[in-house]
Amino acid sequence: MPLRIVLAEDEVLMREGITAILGRFGHEVVASVGDAEAMIAATRRERPDLVLTDVRMPPGFSDEGLRGALALRAETPGLPVLVLSLYVEQTYAVELLDSTTGAGVGYLLKDRVGDVAEFRDALERVAAGGTVVDPEVVRQLLAQRRDPLQRLTAREKEVLALMAEGRSNAAISRRLFLTEAGVGKHVRGILSKLELPPAGDDHRRVLAVLAYLRGAG
């Protein structure tokens, strides 16, 4: 069955090329957009059979496409979404793959798609409610889940070790010869990389210390 697809990709040549390939398969790109906000608006308007999106798009070129896909899946559970990217965005990739028990979701790396037929097969399997994930994506996500402390830089680990000793940001700044603002930036990076849930800053520091102690043990 022909699919109605919303395509979100900021590179114009890539977007046009994918549109042409999908047309060869008999599928229709009902909206071709270059940013996440336009993707969300087009999906709400067109109610497509599948959303095909990149991860990094304007304005920040970080994870806008993936976060947009998550928002759409929250609005319409089970909406098929296929992510096609050069990058594995670990924080939100897990959340996407967990959404609606993983039905109708895929994550492929652009430079690892072997041929056009493989891409078509993945697209149609996701649209039918299946799950398609590149093995390299799985490898990176499993590595991240095994030990989130590995994501920290050497300096962030030093800061976290001093947090575990109960030291304040001011004390850490004196110990490491950093400004308090610099210490605060490292602390925010630690909390983000450990994916600690929203809570009071003091509580999140305790959770970070517990994660450190478990890893050290």
Short mmCIF file of C-alpha atoms in Angstrom, two decimals:
data_model
loop_
_atom_site.label_atom_id
_atom_site.label_comp_id
_atom_site.label_asym_id
_atom_site.label_seq_id
_atom_site.Cartn_x
_atom_site.Cartn_y
_atom_site.Cartn_z
CA MET A 1 0.00 0.00 0.00
CA PRO A 2 1.30 3.49 -0.81
CA LEU A 3 2.31 5.44 2.27
CA ARG A 4 1.70 9.11 3.01
CA ILE A 5 4.92 10.42 4.58
CA VAL A 6 6.06 13.60 6.31
CA LEU A 7 9.78 14.08 5.66
CA ALA A 8 11.90 16.29 7.93
CA GLU A 9 15.50 16.88 6.80
CA ASP A 10 17.39 20.18 6.87
CA GLU A 11 19.72 19.41 3.93
CA VAL A 12 17.86 20.32 0.75
CA LEU A 13 19.68 17.90 -1.56
CA MET A 14 19.20 15.02 0.88
CA ARG A 15 15.52 15.92 1.25
CA GLU A 16 14.99 16.02 -2.51
CA GLY A 17 16.86 12.75 -3.00
CA ILE A 18 14.82 10.92 -0.36
CA THR A 19 11.61 12.32 -1.84
CA ALA A 20 12.59 10.98 -5.27
CA ILE A 21 13.43 7.55 -3.85
CA LEU A 22 10.14 7.35 -1.96
CA GLY A 23 8.30 8.28 -5.14
CA ARG A 24 9.97 5.37 -6.93
CA PHE A 25 8.47 3.06 -4.32
CA GLY A 26 5.02 4.51 -4.95
CA HIS A 27 4.91 6.43 -1.66
CA GLU A 28 3.85 10.07 -1.39
CA VAL A 29 5.72 12.76 0.55
CA VAL A 30 2.81 14.91 1.69
CA ALA A 31 5.12 17.43 3.39
CA SER A 32 8.86 18.02 2.99
CA VAL A 33 10.23 20.32 5.69
CA GLY A 34 13.54 21.50 7.10
CA ASP A 35 12.95 21.92 10.83
CA ALA A 36 11.20 20.23 13.73
CA GLU A 37 8.48 22.85 14.24
CA ALA A 38 7.42 22.51 10.61
CA MET A 39 7.47 18.72 10.98
CA ILE A 40 5.12 18.85 13.96
CA ALA A 41 2.77 21.27 12.21
CA ALA A 42 2.74 19.20 8.99
CA THR A 43 2.10 15.97 10.88
CA ARG A 44 -0.83 17.48 12.75
CA ARG A 45 -2.23 18.81 9.49
CA GLU A 46 -1.62 15.86 7.16
CA ARG A 47 -2.01 12.91 9.55
CA PRO A 48 0.53 10.81 7.63
CA ASP A 49 1.15 7.08 7.76
CA LEU A 50 4.76 7.67 8.81
CA VAL A 51 7.15 10.44 9.87
CA LEU A 52 10.71 10.23 8.54
CA THR A 53 13.06 12.59 10.37
CA ASP A 54 16.68 13.51 10.93
CA VAL A 55 17.91 14.16 14.49
CA ARG A 56 19.84 17.43 14.21
CA MET A 57 17.89 20.28 12.66
CA PRO A 58 17.51 24.06 13.01
CA PRO A 59 17.68 26.14 15.02
CA GLY A 60 20.07 24.43 17.43
CA PHE A 61 21.25 21.49 15.32
CA SER A 62 21.29 19.25 18.40
CA ASP A 63 18.31 16.92 18.89
CA GLU A 64 15.31 18.93 17.65
CA GLY A 65 14.12 16.28 15.19
CA LEU A 66 14.18 13.49 17.76
CA ARG A 67 12.46 15.57 20.42
CA GLY A 68 9.84 16.56 17.85
CA ALA A 69 9.23 12.91 17.03
CA LEU A 70 8.79 12.14 20.73
CA ALA A 71 6.27 14.95 21.07
CA LEU A 72 4.29 13.58 18.12
CA ARG A 73 4.35 10.05 19.55
CA ALA A 74 3.07 11.44 22.85
CA GLU A 75 0.18 13.11 21.02
CA THR A 76 -0.54 10.10 18.81
CA PRO A 77 0.70 6.89 20.45
CA GLY A 78 1.82 4.40 17.83
CA LEU A 79 2.46 7.00 15.13
CA PRO A 80 5.16 5.31 13.01
CA VAL A 81 8.45 7.22 13.15
CA LEU A 82 11.68 6.36 11.36
CA VAL A 83 14.78 8.31 12.38
CA LEU A 84 17.46 8.52 9.68
CA SER A 85 20.58 10.27 10.95
CA LEU A 86 24.35 10.41 11.01
CA TYR A 87 24.31 10.38 14.80
CA VAL A 88 23.09 8.34 17.76
CA GLU A 89 21.46 10.79 20.16
CA GLN A 90 21.54 8.58 23.22
CA THR A 91 19.39 10.56 25.64
CA TYR A 92 16.22 10.68 23.55
CA ALA A 93 16.84 7.60 21.37
CA VAL A 94 16.10 5.30 24.32
CA GLU A 95 12.91 7.22 25.10
CA LEU A 96 11.78 6.98 21.49
CA LEU A 97 12.47 3.26 21.29
CA ASP A 98 10.61 2.72 24.57
CA SER A 99 7.55 4.72 23.48
CA THR A 100 4.41 2.66 22.85
CA THR A 101 6.45 -0.47 23.66
CA GLY A 102 8.63 0.20 20.62
CA ALA A 103 5.93 -0.47 18.04
CA GLY A 104 6.23 1.42 14.78
CA VAL A 105 9.64 2.94 15.39
CA GLY A 106 13.03 2.79 13.71
CA TYR A 107 16.49 4.34 13.99
CA LEU A 108 18.92 3.99 11.08
CA LEU A 109 22.32 5.57 10.48
CA LYS A 110 22.58 7.21 7.06
CA ASP A 111 26.10 6.02 6.34
CA ARG A 112 25.23 2.41 7.19
CA VAL A 113 22.17 1.94 4.97
CA GLY A 114 23.48 -0.64 2.52
CA ASP A 115 21.13 -0.09 -0.42
CA VAL A 116 17.82 1.40 -1.47
CA ALA A 117 15.93 -1.87 -1.12
CA GLU A 118 17.10 -2.17 2.49
CA PHE A 119 15.87 1.35 3.20
CA ARG A 120 12.48 0.63 1.62
CA ASP A 121 12.10 -2.56 3.64
CA ALA A 122 12.89 -0.75 6.89
CA LEU A 123 10.47 2.06 6.06
CA GLU A 124 7.60 -0.28 5.29
CA ARG A 125 8.22 -2.47 8.33
CA VAL A 126 8.09 0.56 10.63
CA ALA A 127 4.92 1.81 8.94
CA ALA A 128 3.36 -1.62 9.57
CA GLY A 129 4.12 -1.35 13.29
CA GLY A 130 7.49 -3.09 13.36
CA THR A 131 10.76 -2.03 14.95
CA VAL A 132 13.96 -1.50 12.96
CA VAL A 133 17.15 -0.41 14.73
CA ASP A 134 20.66 -0.27 13.29
CA PRO A 135 22.98 -2.66 15.20
CA GLU A 136 25.44 0.21 15.79
CA VAL A 137 22.66 2.19 17.49
CA VAL A 138 21.98 -0.80 19.75
CA ARG A 139 25.68 -1.14 20.57
CA GLN A 140 26.04 2.50 21.56
CA LEU A 141 22.86 2.51 23.64
CA LEU A 142 23.84 -0.65 25.50
CA ALA A 143 27.28 0.77 26.24
CA GLN A 144 25.72 3.96 27.61
CA ARG A 145 23.24 2.03 29.76
CA ARG A 146 25.95 -0.22 31.18
CA ASP A 147 27.85 2.62 32.77
CA PRO A 148 26.55 6.18 32.44
CA LEU A 149 29.64 7.40 34.33
CA GLN A 150 31.68 6.64 31.21
CA ARG A 151 29.96 9.58 29.55
CA LEU A 152 31.59 12.03 31.95
CA THR A 153 34.78 13.90 31.09
CA ALA A 154 37.83 13.55 33.33
CA ARG A 155 37.13 16.96 34.88
CA GLU A 156 33.46 16.10 35.49
CA LYS A 157 34.55 12.95 37.29
CA GLU A 158 36.85 15.04 39.51
CA VAL A 159 33.98 17.38 40.34
CA LEU A 160 31.64 14.46 41.06
CA ALA A 161 34.21 12.82 43.34
CA LEU A 162 34.42 16.03 45.38
CA MET A 163 30.62 16.26 45.44
CA ALA A 164 30.68 12.77 46.95
CA GLU A 165 32.85 14.18 49.74
CA GLY A 166 30.08 16.68 50.49
CA ARG A 167 31.93 19.70 49.17
CA SER A 168 30.05 22.78 47.98
CA ASN A 169 30.63 24.41 44.60
CA ALA A 170 32.76 27.06 46.33
CA ALA A 171 34.94 24.41 47.97
CA ILE A 172 35.27 22.50 44.70
CA SER A 173 36.30 25.67 42.88
CA ARG A 174 39.10 26.28 45.41
CA ARG A 175 40.27 22.68 45.26
CA LEU A 176 40.38 22.48 41.46
CA PHE A 177 41.37 26.12 40.83
CA LEU A 178 38.17 26.78 38.89
CA THR A 179 35.67 29.61 39.07
CA GLU A 180 32.38 28.85 40.81
CA ALA A 181 30.64 29.47 37.50
CA GLY A 182 32.89 26.85 35.91
CA VAL A 183 32.09 24.35 38.65
CA GLY A 184 28.38 25.06 38.20
CA LYS A 185 28.71 24.32 34.48
CA HIS A 186 30.41 21.00 35.20
CA VAL A 187 27.72 20.09 37.75
CA ARG A 188 24.97 20.79 35.20
CA GLY A 189 26.83 18.64 32.68
CA ILE A 190 27.05 15.79 35.19
CA LEU A 191 23.35 15.93 36.02
CA SER A 192 22.44 16.01 32.33
CA LYS A 193 24.70 13.12 31.31
CA LEU A 194 23.48 10.96 34.20
CA GLU A 195 19.92 11.70 33.01
CA LEU A 196 18.71 12.45 36.51
CA PRO A 197 15.00 13.26 36.77
CA PRO A 198 13.83 16.85 37.31
CA ALA A 199 13.95 17.69 41.02
CA GLY A 200 15.49 20.17 43.41
CA ASP A 201 19.17 20.83 42.78
CA ASP A 202 20.18 19.42 46.18
CA HIS A 203 18.26 16.19 45.56
CA ARG A 204 19.79 15.77 42.11
CA ARG A 205 23.28 16.21 43.60
CA VAL A 206 22.53 13.38 46.02
CA LEU A 207 21.36 11.16 43.15
CA ALA A 208 24.53 11.98 41.22
CA VAL A 209 26.67 11.04 44.23
CA LEU A 210 24.79 7.74 44.59
CA ALA A 211 25.42 6.97 40.92
CA TYR A 212 29.11 7.73 41.45
CA LEU A 213 29.33 5.50 44.53
CA ARG A 214 27.64 2.62 42.72
CA GLY A 215 30.08 3.01 39.82
CA ALA A 216 33.07 3.28 42.15
CA GLY A 217 32.01 0.15 43.91
#
